[in-house]
């Protein structure tokens, strides 16, 4: 029996057990939410208690008890660090990509960490391929990240890739994680009607025209379309620290390159009639 316990909590096996416990906990927690929707919350709560209690009985060990008390609650603030830095330097070519890593042990966060690592590796390889093709071999790439929001409701991470080959191009990739509902948000998930892109386009065009009215140097070429269907099916977006929807466009997407990244905060009052829940941003 003592042999079994020692094996269970040794190094790699202990970490594997931790991951399994968190995964099982999240599965049972999801079941609770489903039961809540069916208005039988008590059974769902009992199922989670039973599963966690069973693990505690099965694994009587101080190491495990300490870990069990730290099972993460998604509403808490989380810590983000640089998990890996992908580097390349040769003559006049340089690549530096910092890969973000969420330190909390949680199945959903682990999936995001895997996504960020794959994303960084793919970007790194694509830039290496470009360096191998261009004659002058002059290229500078910087991959960074910024935690734009990390409160009790949302976690928003912005990965930015800045590439200089003659001219400079900047690309943003946002992830908005809803801690309350435990889901990585897509734009479509926020709305109950299919015309949300038209509503967004109308509001963005209104703001574009106002900016152009105030500053004659500003020009948005998308306004030349004279069509509210210009907005792509999956525009870049995030939710800011004030819990407002922000639509973001990279350099060249809607305006001349000198204007850089363009962002538009969409008033919640505009969105309320089409939101899946009018209190979603609260």
PDB file of C-alpha atoms in Angstrom:
ATOM      1  CA  UNK A   1       0.000   0.000   0.000  1.00  0.00           C
ATOM      2  CA  UNK A   2       2.820   2.428   0.906  1.00  0.00           C
ATOM      3  CA  UNK A   3       4.469   1.590  -2.401  1.00  0.00           C
ATOM      4  CA  UNK A   4       1.312   2.663  -4.249  1.00  0.00           C
ATOM      5  CA  UNK A   5       1.175   6.034  -2.462  1.00  0.00           C
ATOM      6  CA  UNK A   6       4.811   6.806  -3.130  1.00  0.00           C
ATOM      7  CA  UNK A   7       4.391   6.054  -6.829  1.00  0.00           C
ATOM      8  CA  UNK A   8       1.191   8.101  -7.090  1.00  0.00           C
ATOM      9  CA  UNK A   9       2.729  11.324  -5.843  1.00  0.00           C
ATOM     10  CA  UNK A  10       6.197  11.112  -7.399  1.00  0.00           C
ATOM     11  CA  UNK A  11       7.201  13.902  -9.808  1.00  0.00           C
ATOM     12  CA  UNK A  12       5.619  13.397 -13.219  1.00  0.00           C
ATOM     13  CA  UNK A  13       2.864  11.154 -11.868  1.00  0.00           C
ATOM     14  CA  UNK A  14       1.845  13.827  -9.380  1.00  0.00           C
ATOM     15  CA  UNK A  15       1.585  16.436 -12.115  1.00  0.00           C
ATOM     16  CA  UNK A  16      -0.412  14.037 -14.272  1.00  0.00           C
ATOM     17  CA  UNK A  17      -2.777  13.443 -11.361  1.00  0.00           C
ATOM     18  CA  UNK A  18      -3.234  17.167 -10.835  1.00  0.00           C
ATOM     19  CA  UNK A  19      -4.172  17.664 -14.468  1.00  0.00           C
ATOM     20  CA  UNK A  20      -6.621  14.779 -14.276  1.00  0.00           C
ATOM     21  CA  UNK A  21      -8.277  16.165 -11.129  1.00  0.00           C
ATOM     22  CA  UNK A  22      -8.725  19.611 -12.666  1.00  0.00           C
ATOM     23  CA  UNK A  23     -10.089  18.100 -15.870  1.00  0.00           C
ATOM     24  CA  UNK A  24     -12.568  15.947 -13.957  1.00  0.00           C
ATOM     25  CA  UNK A  25     -13.549  18.910 -11.803  1.00  0.00           C
ATOM     26  CA  UNK A  26     -14.285  21.061 -14.871  1.00  0.00           C
ATOM     27  CA  UNK A  27     -16.361  18.294 -16.452  1.00  0.00           C
ATOM     28  CA  UNK A  28     -18.481  17.930 -13.347  1.00  0.00           C
ATOM     29  CA  UNK A  29     -18.725  21.702 -12.957  1.00  0.00           C
ATOM     30  CA  UNK A  30     -20.081  21.946 -16.495  1.00  0.00           C
ATOM     31  CA  UNK A  31     -22.691  19.360 -15.573  1.00  0.00           C
ATOM     32  CA  UNK A  32     -23.763  21.563 -12.680  1.00  0.00           C
ATOM     33  CA  UNK A  33     -24.426  24.449 -15.036  1.00  0.00           C
ATOM     34  CA  UNK A  34     -26.509  22.206 -17.267  1.00  0.00           C
ATOM     35  CA  UNK A  35     -28.519  21.036 -14.287  1.00  0.00           C
ATOM     36  CA  UNK A  36     -29.006  24.637 -13.216  1.00  0.00           C
ATOM     37  CA  UNK A  37     -30.499  25.444 -16.579  1.00  0.00           C
ATOM     38  CA  UNK A  38     -32.988  22.650 -16.041  1.00  0.00           C
ATOM     39  CA  UNK A  39     -33.836  24.051 -12.603  1.00  0.00           C
ATOM     40  CA  UNK A  40     -32.533  21.077 -10.695  1.00  0.00           C
ATOM     41  CA  UNK A  41     -29.490  22.784  -9.220  1.00  0.00           C
ATOM     42  CA  UNK A  42     -29.398  20.637  -6.094  1.00  0.00           C
ATOM     43  CA  UNK A  43     -28.602  17.445  -7.979  1.00  0.00           C
ATOM     44  CA  UNK A  44     -25.837  19.195  -9.926  1.00  0.00           C
ATOM     45  CA  UNK A  45     -24.212  20.583  -6.786  1.00  0.00           C
ATOM     46  CA  UNK A  46     -24.397  17.185  -5.130  1.00  0.00           C
ATOM     47  CA  UNK A  47     -22.701  15.577  -8.135  1.00  0.00           C
ATOM     48  CA  UNK A  48     -19.720  17.966  -7.889  1.00  0.00           C
ATOM     49  CA  UNK A  49     -19.466  17.475  -4.126  1.00  0.00           C
ATOM     50  CA  UNK A  50     -19.613  13.712  -4.568  1.00  0.00           C
ATOM     51  CA  UNK A  51     -16.849  13.651  -7.185  1.00  0.00           C
ATOM     52  CA  UNK A  52     -14.498  15.942  -5.240  1.00  0.00           C
ATOM     53  CA  UNK A  53     -15.249  14.101  -1.977  1.00  0.00           C
ATOM     54  CA  UNK A  54     -14.540  10.757  -3.657  1.00  0.00           C
ATOM     55  CA  UNK A  55     -11.125  11.959  -4.793  1.00  0.00           C
ATOM     56  CA  UNK A  56     -10.335  13.250  -1.309  1.00  0.00           C
ATOM     57  CA  UNK A  57     -11.242   9.894   0.255  1.00  0.00           C
ATOM     58  CA  UNK A  58      -9.353   7.946  -2.391  1.00  0.00           C
ATOM     59  CA  UNK A  59      -6.189  10.041  -2.072  1.00  0.00           C
ATOM     60  CA  UNK A  60      -5.482  10.762   1.602  1.00  0.00           C
ATOM     61  CA  UNK A  61      -2.274  12.728   1.199  1.00  0.00           C
ATOM     62  CA  UNK A  62      -1.227  16.202   2.440  1.00  0.00           C
ATOM     63  CA  UNK A  63       0.236  17.096  -0.962  1.00  0.00           C
ATOM     64  CA  UNK A  64      -3.058  16.373  -2.649  1.00  0.00           C
ATOM     65  CA  UNK A  65      -5.115  18.187  -0.004  1.00  0.00           C
ATOM     66  CA  UNK A  66      -2.999  21.284  -0.507  1.00  0.00           C
ATOM     67  CA  UNK A  67      -3.533  21.064  -4.267  1.00  0.00           C
ATOM     68  CA  UNK A  68      -7.266  20.405  -3.930  1.00  0.00           C
ATOM     69  CA  UNK A  69      -7.691  23.594  -1.924  1.00  0.00           C
ATOM     70  CA  UNK A  70      -6.128  25.490  -4.852  1.00  0.00           C
ATOM     71  CA  UNK A  71      -8.443  24.262  -7.620  1.00  0.00           C
ATOM     72  CA  UNK A  72      -8.895  27.543  -9.539  1.00  0.00           C
ATOM     73  CA  UNK A  73     -12.096  29.529  -9.642  1.00  0.00           C
ATOM     74  CA  UNK A  74     -12.262  31.140 -13.083  1.00  0.00           C
ATOM     75  CA  UNK A  75     -13.582  34.422 -11.692  1.00  0.00           C
ATOM     76  CA  UNK A  76     -10.300  35.034  -9.883  1.00  0.00           C
ATOM     77  CA  UNK A  77      -7.521  37.155 -11.329  1.00  0.00           C
ATOM     78  CA  UNK A  78      -5.000  35.006 -13.180  1.00  0.00           C
ATOM     79  CA  UNK A  79      -1.272  35.376 -13.693  1.00  0.00           C
ATOM     80  CA  UNK A  80       0.230  35.562 -17.182  1.00  0.00           C
ATOM     81  CA  UNK A  81       3.956  35.141 -17.794  1.00  0.00           C
ATOM     82  CA  UNK A  82       6.234  34.602 -20.790  1.00  0.00           C
ATOM     83  CA  UNK A  83       6.181  30.844 -21.290  1.00  0.00           C
ATOM     84  CA  UNK A  84       8.758  30.713 -24.071  1.00  0.00           C
ATOM     85  CA  UNK A  85      10.749  33.136 -26.201  1.00  0.00           C
ATOM     86  CA  UNK A  86      11.465  32.053 -29.782  1.00  0.00           C
ATOM     87  CA  UNK A  87      14.665  33.687 -31.035  1.00  0.00           C
ATOM     88  CA  UNK A  88      16.531  33.952 -34.323  1.00  0.00           C
ATOM     89  CA  UNK A  89      19.386  36.305 -35.172  1.00  0.00           C
ATOM     90  CA  UNK A  90      21.567  36.246 -38.273  1.00  0.00           C
ATOM     91  CA  UNK A  91      23.248  39.179 -39.974  1.00  0.00           C
ATOM     92  CA  UNK A  92      20.438  41.709 -40.514  1.00  0.00           C
ATOM     93  CA  UNK A  93      17.554  39.371 -39.698  1.00  0.00           C
ATOM     94  CA  UNK A  94      16.118  39.083 -36.210  1.00  0.00           C
ATOM     95  CA  UNK A  95      13.046  37.361 -34.779  1.00  0.00           C
ATOM     96  CA  UNK A  96      11.887  37.603 -31.166  1.00  0.00           C
ATOM     97  CA  UNK A  97       8.519  36.098 -30.249  1.00  0.00           C
ATOM     98  CA  UNK A  98       7.350  35.998 -26.637  1.00  0.00           C
ATOM     99  CA  UNK A  99       4.701  33.339 -26.019  1.00  0.00           C
ATOM    100  CA  UNK A 100       2.251  34.130 -23.197  1.00  0.00           C
ATOM    101  CA  UNK A 101       1.423  31.484 -20.622  1.00  0.00           C
ATOM    102  CA  UNK A 102      -1.391  31.485 -18.066  1.00  0.00           C
ATOM    103  CA  UNK A 103       0.126  30.042 -14.901  1.00  0.00           C
ATOM    104  CA  UNK A 104      -3.062  28.733 -13.268  1.00  0.00           C
ATOM    105  CA  UNK A 105      -3.690  25.010 -13.754  1.00  0.00           C
ATOM    106  CA  UNK A 106      -7.030  24.706 -15.468  1.00  0.00           C
ATOM    107  CA  UNK A 107      -8.202  22.724 -18.489  1.00  0.00           C
ATOM    108  CA  UNK A 108      -9.439  25.770 -20.411  1.00  0.00           C
ATOM    109  CA  UNK A 109      -6.344  27.825 -19.651  1.00  0.00           C
ATOM    110  CA  UNK A 110      -4.147  24.877 -20.656  1.00  0.00           C
ATOM    111  CA  UNK A 111      -5.881  24.804 -24.043  1.00  0.00           C
ATOM    112  CA  UNK A 112      -5.197  28.519 -24.479  1.00  0.00           C
ATOM    113  CA  UNK A 113      -1.540  27.986 -23.562  1.00  0.00           C
ATOM    114  CA  UNK A 114      -1.262  25.232 -26.172  1.00  0.00           C
ATOM    115  CA  UNK A 115      -2.897  27.526 -28.727  1.00  0.00           C
ATOM    116  CA  UNK A 116      -0.444  30.357 -27.974  1.00  0.00           C
ATOM    117  CA  UNK A 117       2.561  28.050 -28.275  1.00  0.00           C
ATOM    118  CA  UNK A 118       1.380  26.644 -31.614  1.00  0.00           C
ATOM    119  CA  UNK A 119       0.591  30.154 -32.835  1.00  0.00           C
ATOM    120  CA  UNK A 120       4.057  31.398 -31.881  1.00  0.00           C
ATOM    121  CA  UNK A 121       5.766  28.409 -33.496  1.00  0.00           C
ATOM    122  CA  UNK A 122       3.801  28.818 -36.732  1.00  0.00           C
ATOM    123  CA  UNK A 123       4.549  32.540 -36.858  1.00  0.00           C
ATOM    124  CA  UNK A 124       8.234  31.895 -36.174  1.00  0.00           C
ATOM    125  CA  UNK A 125       8.458  29.310 -38.965  1.00  0.00           C
ATOM    126  CA  UNK A 126       6.595  31.518 -41.441  1.00  0.00           C
ATOM    127  CA  UNK A 127       9.037  34.377 -40.790  1.00  0.00           C
ATOM    128  CA  UNK A 128      12.012  32.012 -41.157  1.00  0.00           C
ATOM    129  CA  UNK A 129      10.568  30.971 -44.531  1.00  0.00           C
ATOM    130  CA  UNK A 130      10.367  34.633 -45.592  1.00  0.00           C
ATOM    131  CA  UNK A 131      13.951  35.263 -44.511  1.00  0.00           C
ATOM    132  CA  UNK A 132      15.078  32.310 -46.608  1.00  0.00           C
ATOM    133  CA  UNK A 133      13.307  33.726 -49.659  1.00  0.00           C
ATOM    134  CA  UNK A 134      14.045  37.459 -49.619  1.00  0.00           C
ATOM    135  CA  UNK A 135      17.328  38.440 -51.252  1.00  0.00           C
ATOM    136  CA  UNK A 136      18.470  41.151 -48.885  1.00  0.00           C
ATOM    137  CA  UNK A 137      17.790  39.075 -45.743  1.00  0.00           C
ATOM    138  CA  UNK A 138      16.773  42.231 -43.875  1.00  0.00           C
ATOM    139  CA  UNK A 139      13.881  41.521 -41.560  1.00  0.00           C
ATOM    140  CA  UNK A 140      12.893  42.417 -38.025  1.00  0.00           C
ATOM    141  CA  UNK A 141      10.021  40.640 -36.249  1.00  0.00           C
ATOM    142  CA  UNK A 142       8.739  41.234 -32.749  1.00  0.00           C
ATOM    143  CA  UNK A 143       6.006  39.118 -31.187  1.00  0.00           C
ATOM    144  CA  UNK A 144       4.716  40.496 -27.898  1.00  0.00           C
ATOM    145  CA  UNK A 145       1.590  40.244 -25.770  1.00  0.00           C
ATOM    146  CA  UNK A 146      -0.437  42.538 -23.553  1.00  0.00           C
ATOM    147  CA  UNK A 147      -2.987  41.626 -20.884  1.00  0.00           C
ATOM    148  CA  UNK A 148      -5.605  44.262 -21.653  1.00  0.00           C
ATOM    149  CA  UNK A 149      -8.167  43.075 -19.091  1.00  0.00           C
ATOM    150  CA  UNK A 150      -7.867  40.733 -16.128  1.00  0.00           C
ATOM    151  CA  UNK A 151     -10.737  41.304 -13.739  1.00  0.00           C
ATOM    152  CA  UNK A 152     -13.373  39.130 -12.073  1.00  0.00           C
ATOM    153  CA  UNK A 153     -15.342  38.885 -15.320  1.00  0.00           C
ATOM    154  CA  UNK A 154     -13.048  38.938 -18.342  1.00  0.00           C
ATOM    155  CA  UNK A 155      -9.536  37.990 -19.351  1.00  0.00           C
ATOM    156  CA  UNK A 156      -8.354  39.672 -22.564  1.00  0.00           C
ATOM    157  CA  UNK A 157      -4.972  38.901 -24.097  1.00  0.00           C
ATOM    158  CA  UNK A 158      -3.644  40.781 -27.126  1.00  0.00           C
ATOM    159  CA  UNK A 159      -0.865  39.113 -29.116  1.00  0.00           C
ATOM    160  CA  UNK A 160       0.909  41.587 -31.384  1.00  0.00           C
ATOM    161  CA  UNK A 161       3.193  40.703 -34.278  1.00  0.00           C
ATOM    162  CA  UNK A 162       5.243  43.569 -35.720  1.00  0.00           C
ATOM    163  CA  UNK A 163       7.081  42.803 -38.936  1.00  0.00           C
ATOM    164  CA  UNK A 164       9.528  45.113 -40.697  1.00  0.00           C
ATOM    165  CA  UNK A 165      10.665  44.234 -44.202  1.00  0.00           C
ATOM    166  CA  UNK A 166      11.158  47.600 -45.831  1.00  0.00           C
ATOM    167  CA  UNK A 167       7.933  48.925 -44.296  1.00  0.00           C
ATOM    168  CA  UNK A 168       6.372  47.958 -40.972  1.00  0.00           C
ATOM    169  CA  UNK A 169       3.207  45.940 -40.535  1.00  0.00           C
ATOM    170  CA  UNK A 170       1.461  45.244 -37.226  1.00  0.00           C
ATOM    171  CA  UNK A 171      -1.069  42.486 -36.594  1.00  0.00           C
ATOM    172  CA  UNK A 172      -3.177  42.060 -33.448  1.00  0.00           C
ATOM    173  CA  UNK A 173      -4.849  38.848 -32.295  1.00  0.00           C
ATOM    174  CA  UNK A 174      -7.254  39.092 -29.382  1.00  0.00           C
ATOM    175  CA  UNK A 175      -8.729  36.463 -27.103  1.00  0.00           C
ATOM    176  CA  UNK A 176     -11.582  37.428 -24.777  1.00  0.00           C
ATOM    177  CA  UNK A 177     -12.339  34.830 -22.122  1.00  0.00           C
ATOM    178  CA  UNK A 178     -15.616  35.144 -20.206  1.00  0.00           C
ATOM    179  CA  UNK A 179     -14.807  33.874 -16.709  1.00  0.00           C
ATOM    180  CA  UNK A 180     -18.417  33.963 -15.547  1.00  0.00           C
ATOM    181  CA  UNK A 181     -19.675  31.660 -18.293  1.00  0.00           C
ATOM    182  CA  UNK A 182     -16.323  29.869 -18.710  1.00  0.00           C
ATOM    183  CA  UNK A 183     -16.125  30.301 -22.469  1.00  0.00           C
ATOM    184  CA  UNK A 184     -13.779  31.832 -25.031  1.00  0.00           C
ATOM    185  CA  UNK A 185     -15.996  34.358 -26.770  1.00  0.00           C
ATOM    186  CA  UNK A 186     -16.666  34.702 -30.461  1.00  0.00           C
ATOM    187  CA  UNK A 187     -18.394  37.816 -31.747  1.00  0.00           C
ATOM    188  CA  UNK A 188     -21.436  35.911 -32.961  1.00  0.00           C
ATOM    189  CA  UNK A 189     -22.049  34.465 -29.494  1.00  0.00           C
ATOM    190  CA  UNK A 190     -22.913  37.918 -28.158  1.00  0.00           C
ATOM    191  CA  UNK A 191     -25.930  38.463 -30.380  1.00  0.00           C
ATOM    192  CA  UNK A 192     -29.385  36.970 -30.794  1.00  0.00           C
ATOM    193  CA  UNK A 193     -30.001  38.300 -34.305  1.00  0.00           C
ATOM    194  CA  UNK A 194     -28.224  37.631 -37.581  1.00  0.00           C
ATOM    195  CA  UNK A 195     -27.935  41.312 -38.574  1.00  0.00           C
ATOM    196  CA  UNK A 196     -25.353  42.183 -35.911  1.00  0.00           C
ATOM    197  CA  UNK A 197     -22.655  42.874 -38.524  1.00  0.00           C
ATOM    198  CA  UNK A 198     -24.912  45.421 -40.194  1.00  0.00           C
ATOM    199  CA  UNK A 199     -25.564  47.135 -36.853  1.00  0.00           C
ATOM    200  CA  UNK A 200     -21.845  47.212 -36.091  1.00  0.00           C
ATOM    201  CA  UNK A 201     -20.972  48.507 -39.563  1.00  0.00           C
ATOM    202  CA  UNK A 202     -23.481  51.356 -39.295  1.00  0.00           C
ATOM    203  CA  UNK A 203     -22.089  52.460 -35.940  1.00  0.00           C
ATOM    204  CA  UNK A 204     -18.478  52.201 -37.106  1.00  0.00           C
ATOM    205  CA  UNK A 205     -19.247  54.208 -40.251  1.00  0.00           C
ATOM    206  CA  UNK A 206     -20.882  56.868 -38.095  1.00  0.00           C
ATOM    207  CA  UNK A 207     -17.727  57.122 -35.976  1.00  0.00           C
ATOM    208  CA  UNK A 208     -15.494  57.157 -39.060  1.00  0.00           C
ATOM    209  CA  UNK A 209     -17.397  60.071 -40.557  1.00  0.00           C
ATOM    210  CA  UNK A 210     -17.192  61.961 -37.275  1.00  0.00           C
ATOM    211  CA  UNK A 211     -13.426  61.460 -37.102  1.00  0.00           C
ATOM    212  CA  UNK A 212     -13.065  62.650 -40.683  1.00  0.00           C
ATOM    213  CA  UNK A 213     -15.183  65.700 -39.939  1.00  0.00           C
ATOM    214  CA  UNK A 214     -12.925  66.650 -37.019  1.00  0.00           C
ATOM    215  CA  UNK A 215      -9.638  65.872 -38.794  1.00  0.00           C
ATOM    216  CA  UNK A 216      -9.325  66.398 -42.548  1.00  0.00           C
ATOM    217  CA  UNK A 217      -6.154  64.259 -42.647  1.00  0.00           C
ATOM    218  CA  UNK A 218      -8.145  61.159 -41.759  1.00  0.00           C
ATOM    219  CA  UNK A 219      -9.516  59.036 -44.576  1.00  0.00           C
ATOM    220  CA  UNK A 220     -11.332  55.697 -44.418  1.00  0.00           C
ATOM    221  CA  UNK A 221     -11.407  54.103 -47.842  1.00  0.00           C
ATOM    222  CA  UNK A 222     -14.108  51.585 -46.834  1.00  0.00           C
ATOM    223  CA  UNK A 223     -16.622  54.442 -46.841  1.00  0.00           C
ATOM    224  CA  UNK A 224     -16.240  54.569 -50.616  1.00  0.00           C
ATOM    225  CA  UNK A 225     -18.104  51.263 -50.771  1.00  0.00           C
ATOM    226  CA  UNK A 226     -21.321  52.995 -49.679  1.00  0.00           C
ATOM    227  CA  UNK A 227     -22.435  49.596 -48.424  1.00  0.00           C
ATOM    228  CA  UNK A 228     -23.037  48.342 -44.883  1.00  0.00           C
ATOM    229  CA  UNK A 229     -22.039  44.792 -45.880  1.00  0.00           C
ATOM    230  CA  UNK A 230     -18.320  45.610 -45.972  1.00  0.00           C
ATOM    231  CA  UNK A 231     -17.645  44.309 -42.449  1.00  0.00           C
ATOM    232  CA  UNK A 232     -16.085  40.842 -42.520  1.00  0.00           C
ATOM    233  CA  UNK A 233     -17.743  37.846 -40.896  1.00  0.00           C
ATOM    234  CA  UNK A 234     -15.127  37.582 -38.181  1.00  0.00           C
ATOM    235  CA  UNK A 235     -13.747  41.049 -37.365  1.00  0.00           C
ATOM    236  CA  UNK A 236     -11.095  41.415 -34.694  1.00  0.00           C
ATOM    237  CA  UNK A 237     -12.684  42.345 -31.373  1.00  0.00           C
ATOM    238  CA  UNK A 238     -12.212  42.428 -27.626  1.00  0.00           C
ATOM    239  CA  UNK A 239     -13.991  43.683 -24.512  1.00  0.00           C
ATOM    240  CA  UNK A 240     -12.192  46.561 -22.791  1.00  0.00           C
ATOM    241  CA  UNK A 241     -11.701  47.318 -19.100  1.00  0.00           C
ATOM    242  CA  UNK A 242     -15.000  49.227 -19.040  1.00  0.00           C
ATOM    243  CA  UNK A 243     -16.752  46.125 -20.392  1.00  0.00           C
ATOM    244  CA  UNK A 244     -17.466  47.671 -23.778  1.00  0.00           C
ATOM    245  CA  UNK A 245     -17.186  45.975 -27.143  1.00  0.00           C
ATOM    246  CA  UNK A 246     -14.238  47.165 -29.238  1.00  0.00           C
ATOM    247  CA  UNK A 247     -13.845  46.386 -32.948  1.00  0.00           C
ATOM    248  CA  UNK A 248     -10.218  46.591 -34.037  1.00  0.00           C
ATOM    249  CA  UNK A 249      -8.742  46.894 -37.532  1.00  0.00           C
ATOM    250  CA  UNK A 250      -5.088  46.300 -38.330  1.00  0.00           C
ATOM    251  CA  UNK A 251      -3.030  48.632 -40.479  1.00  0.00           C
ATOM    252  CA  UNK A 252      -4.361  48.915 -44.068  1.00  0.00           C
ATOM    253  CA  UNK A 253      -7.649  47.095 -43.301  1.00  0.00           C
ATOM    254  CA  UNK A 254      -9.946  50.140 -43.401  1.00  0.00           C
ATOM    255  CA  UNK A 255      -7.635  53.098 -43.952  1.00  0.00           C
ATOM    256  CA  UNK A 256      -4.264  54.207 -45.270  1.00  0.00           C
ATOM    257  CA  UNK A 257      -1.219  52.638 -43.653  1.00  0.00           C
ATOM    258  CA  UNK A 258      -0.049  55.854 -41.989  1.00  0.00           C
ATOM    259  CA  UNK A 259      -3.147  55.731 -39.744  1.00  0.00           C
ATOM    260  CA  UNK A 260      -2.045  52.443 -38.192  1.00  0.00           C
ATOM    261  CA  UNK A 261      -4.404  50.330 -36.092  1.00  0.00           C
ATOM    262  CA  UNK A 262      -7.941  51.685 -35.897  1.00  0.00           C
ATOM    263  CA  UNK A 263     -10.295  50.844 -33.010  1.00  0.00           C
ATOM    264  CA  UNK A 264     -13.959  51.652 -32.460  1.00  0.00           C
ATOM    265  CA  UNK A 265     -15.748  51.378 -29.129  1.00  0.00           C
ATOM    266  CA  UNK A 266     -19.350  50.352 -29.735  1.00  0.00           C
ATOM    267  CA  UNK A 267     -21.751  51.920 -27.190  1.00  0.00           C
ATOM    268  CA  UNK A 268     -23.637  49.257 -25.273  1.00  0.00           C
ATOM    269  CA  UNK A 269     -26.830  51.247 -25.767  1.00  0.00           C
ATOM    270  CA  UNK A 270     -26.480  50.594 -29.497  1.00  0.00           C
ATOM    271  CA  UNK A 271     -26.021  46.879 -28.900  1.00  0.00           C
ATOM    272  CA  UNK A 272     -28.682  46.261 -26.243  1.00  0.00           C
ATOM    273  CA  UNK A 273     -31.560  45.489 -28.673  1.00  0.00           C
ATOM    274  CA  UNK A 274     -29.577  42.695 -30.343  1.00  0.00           C
ATOM    275  CA  UNK A 275     -27.520  41.310 -27.445  1.00  0.00           C
ATOM    276  CA  UNK A 276     -28.287  37.762 -26.413  1.00  0.00           C
ATOM    277  CA  UNK A 277     -28.512  39.188 -22.884  1.00  0.00           C
ATOM    278  CA  UNK A 278     -28.925  42.926 -22.404  1.00  0.00           C
ATOM    279  CA  UNK A 279     -27.009  42.646 -19.115  1.00  0.00           C
ATOM    280  CA  UNK A 280     -24.145  40.693 -20.644  1.00  0.00           C
ATOM    281  CA  UNK A 281     -21.542  43.431 -20.155  1.00  0.00           C
ATOM    282  CA  UNK A 282     -22.546  44.100 -16.550  1.00  0.00           C
TER     283      UNK A 282
END
